[in-house]
mmCIF file of C-alpha atoms in Angstrom:
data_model
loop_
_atom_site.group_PDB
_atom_site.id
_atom_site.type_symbol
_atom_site.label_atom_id
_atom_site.label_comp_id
_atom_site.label_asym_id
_atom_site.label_seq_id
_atom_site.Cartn_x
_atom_site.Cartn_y
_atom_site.Cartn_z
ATOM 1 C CA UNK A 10 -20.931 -43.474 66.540
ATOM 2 C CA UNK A 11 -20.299 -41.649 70.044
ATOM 3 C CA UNK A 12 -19.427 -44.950 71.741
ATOM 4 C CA UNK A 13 -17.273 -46.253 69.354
ATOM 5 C CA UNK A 14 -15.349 -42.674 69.679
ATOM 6 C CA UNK A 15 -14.822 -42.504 73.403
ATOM 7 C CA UNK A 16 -13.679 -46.589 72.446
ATOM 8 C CA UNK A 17 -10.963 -45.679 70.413
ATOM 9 C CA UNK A 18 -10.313 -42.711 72.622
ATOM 10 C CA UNK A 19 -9.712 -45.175 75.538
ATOM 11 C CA UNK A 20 -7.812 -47.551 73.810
ATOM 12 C CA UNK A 21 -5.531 -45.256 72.642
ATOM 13 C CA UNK A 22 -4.352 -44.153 75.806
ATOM 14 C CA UNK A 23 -4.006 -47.521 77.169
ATOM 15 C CA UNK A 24 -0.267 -48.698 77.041
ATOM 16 C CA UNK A 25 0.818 -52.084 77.812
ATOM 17 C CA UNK A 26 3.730 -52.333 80.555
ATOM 18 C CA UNK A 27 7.268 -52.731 78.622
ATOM 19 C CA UNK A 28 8.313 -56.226 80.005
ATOM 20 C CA UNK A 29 4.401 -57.532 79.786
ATOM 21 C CA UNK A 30 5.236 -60.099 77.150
ATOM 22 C CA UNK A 31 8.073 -61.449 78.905
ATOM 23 C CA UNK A 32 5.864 -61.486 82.240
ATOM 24 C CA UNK A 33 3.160 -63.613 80.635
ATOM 25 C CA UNK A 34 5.328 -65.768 79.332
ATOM 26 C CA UNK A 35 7.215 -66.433 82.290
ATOM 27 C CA UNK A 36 4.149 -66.876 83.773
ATOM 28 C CA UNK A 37 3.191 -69.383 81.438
ATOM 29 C CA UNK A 38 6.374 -71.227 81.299
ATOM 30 C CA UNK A 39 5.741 -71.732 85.117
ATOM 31 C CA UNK A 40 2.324 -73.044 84.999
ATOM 32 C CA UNK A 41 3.502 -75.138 81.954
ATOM 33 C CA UNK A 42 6.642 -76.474 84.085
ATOM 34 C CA UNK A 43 4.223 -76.914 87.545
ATOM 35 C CA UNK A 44 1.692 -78.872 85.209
ATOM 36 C CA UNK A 45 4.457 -81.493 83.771
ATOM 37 C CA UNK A 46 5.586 -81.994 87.516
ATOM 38 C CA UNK A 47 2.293 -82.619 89.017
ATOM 39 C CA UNK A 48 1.407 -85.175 85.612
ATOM 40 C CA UNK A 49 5.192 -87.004 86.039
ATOM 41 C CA UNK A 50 4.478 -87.586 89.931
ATOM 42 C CA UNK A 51 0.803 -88.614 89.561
ATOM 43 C CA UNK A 52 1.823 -91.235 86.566
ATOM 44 C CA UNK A 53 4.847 -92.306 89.184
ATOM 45 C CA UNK A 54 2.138 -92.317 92.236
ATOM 46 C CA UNK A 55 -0.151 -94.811 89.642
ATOM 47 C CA UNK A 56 2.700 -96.843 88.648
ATOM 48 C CA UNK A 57 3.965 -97.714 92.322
ATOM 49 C CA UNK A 58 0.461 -98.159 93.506
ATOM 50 C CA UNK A 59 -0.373 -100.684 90.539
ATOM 51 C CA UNK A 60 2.876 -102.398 90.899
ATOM 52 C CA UNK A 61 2.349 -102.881 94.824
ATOM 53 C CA UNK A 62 -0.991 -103.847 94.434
ATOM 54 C CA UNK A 63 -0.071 -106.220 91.846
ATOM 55 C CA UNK A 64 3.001 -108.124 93.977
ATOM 56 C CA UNK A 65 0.617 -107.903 96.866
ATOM 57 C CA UNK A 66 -2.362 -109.829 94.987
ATOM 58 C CA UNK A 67 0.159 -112.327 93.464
ATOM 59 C CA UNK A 68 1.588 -112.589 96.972
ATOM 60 C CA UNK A 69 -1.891 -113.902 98.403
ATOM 61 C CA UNK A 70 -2.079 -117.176 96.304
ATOM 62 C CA UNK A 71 -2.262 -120.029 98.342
ATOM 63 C CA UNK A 72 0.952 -122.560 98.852
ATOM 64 C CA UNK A 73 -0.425 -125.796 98.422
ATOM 65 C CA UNK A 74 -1.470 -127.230 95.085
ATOM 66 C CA UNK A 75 -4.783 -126.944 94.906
ATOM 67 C CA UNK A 76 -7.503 -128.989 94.202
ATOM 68 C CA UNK A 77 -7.399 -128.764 90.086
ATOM 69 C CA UNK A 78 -3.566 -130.404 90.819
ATOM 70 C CA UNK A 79 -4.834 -133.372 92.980
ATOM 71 C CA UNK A 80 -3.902 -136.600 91.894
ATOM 72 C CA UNK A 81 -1.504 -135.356 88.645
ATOM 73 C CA UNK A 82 1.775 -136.351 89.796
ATOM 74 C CA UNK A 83 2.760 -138.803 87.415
ATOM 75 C CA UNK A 84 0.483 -137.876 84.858
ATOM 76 C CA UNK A 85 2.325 -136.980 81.089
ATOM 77 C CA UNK A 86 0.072 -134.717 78.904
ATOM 78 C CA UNK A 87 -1.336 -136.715 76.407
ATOM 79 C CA UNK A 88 -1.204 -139.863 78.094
ATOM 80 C CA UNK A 89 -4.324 -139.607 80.183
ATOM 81 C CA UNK A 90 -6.972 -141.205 80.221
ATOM 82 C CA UNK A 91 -9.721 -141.297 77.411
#
């Protein structure tokens, strides 16, 4: 019963600053904006890497035919052999 006393004693004579609201929520609204802006240039970052990565792959095909091409020219599908 003594403790919860000298509680309510304390917190009564504990007063919040006037502009505390507004400071956490400034605060907030900071961390919220910083949070978007890292997210938008890490999805950018990921999107330009994938996209490079992806012309640079396609990039690395070889220029000749091919072996699975040798020996088609001429060839209609449908008409083969068989």
């Amino acid at each position: 019963m003594e403790l919860q006393a000298a509680l309510e004693a304390l917190a009564g004579g504990v007063r919040p600053a006037p502009d505390a609201y507004r400071t956490a929520r400034g605060d907030w609204l900071r961390r919220e904006r910083r949070r978007r802006l890292v997210l938008a240039v890490l999805i950018a970052v990921v999107f330009t890497l994938a996209t490079l990565i992806g012309l640079w792959v396609l990039n690395q095909t070889p220029s000749d035919p091919g072996v699975i091409f040798s020996g088609a020219e001429g060839v209609v599908a449908g008409t083969g052999p068989g």
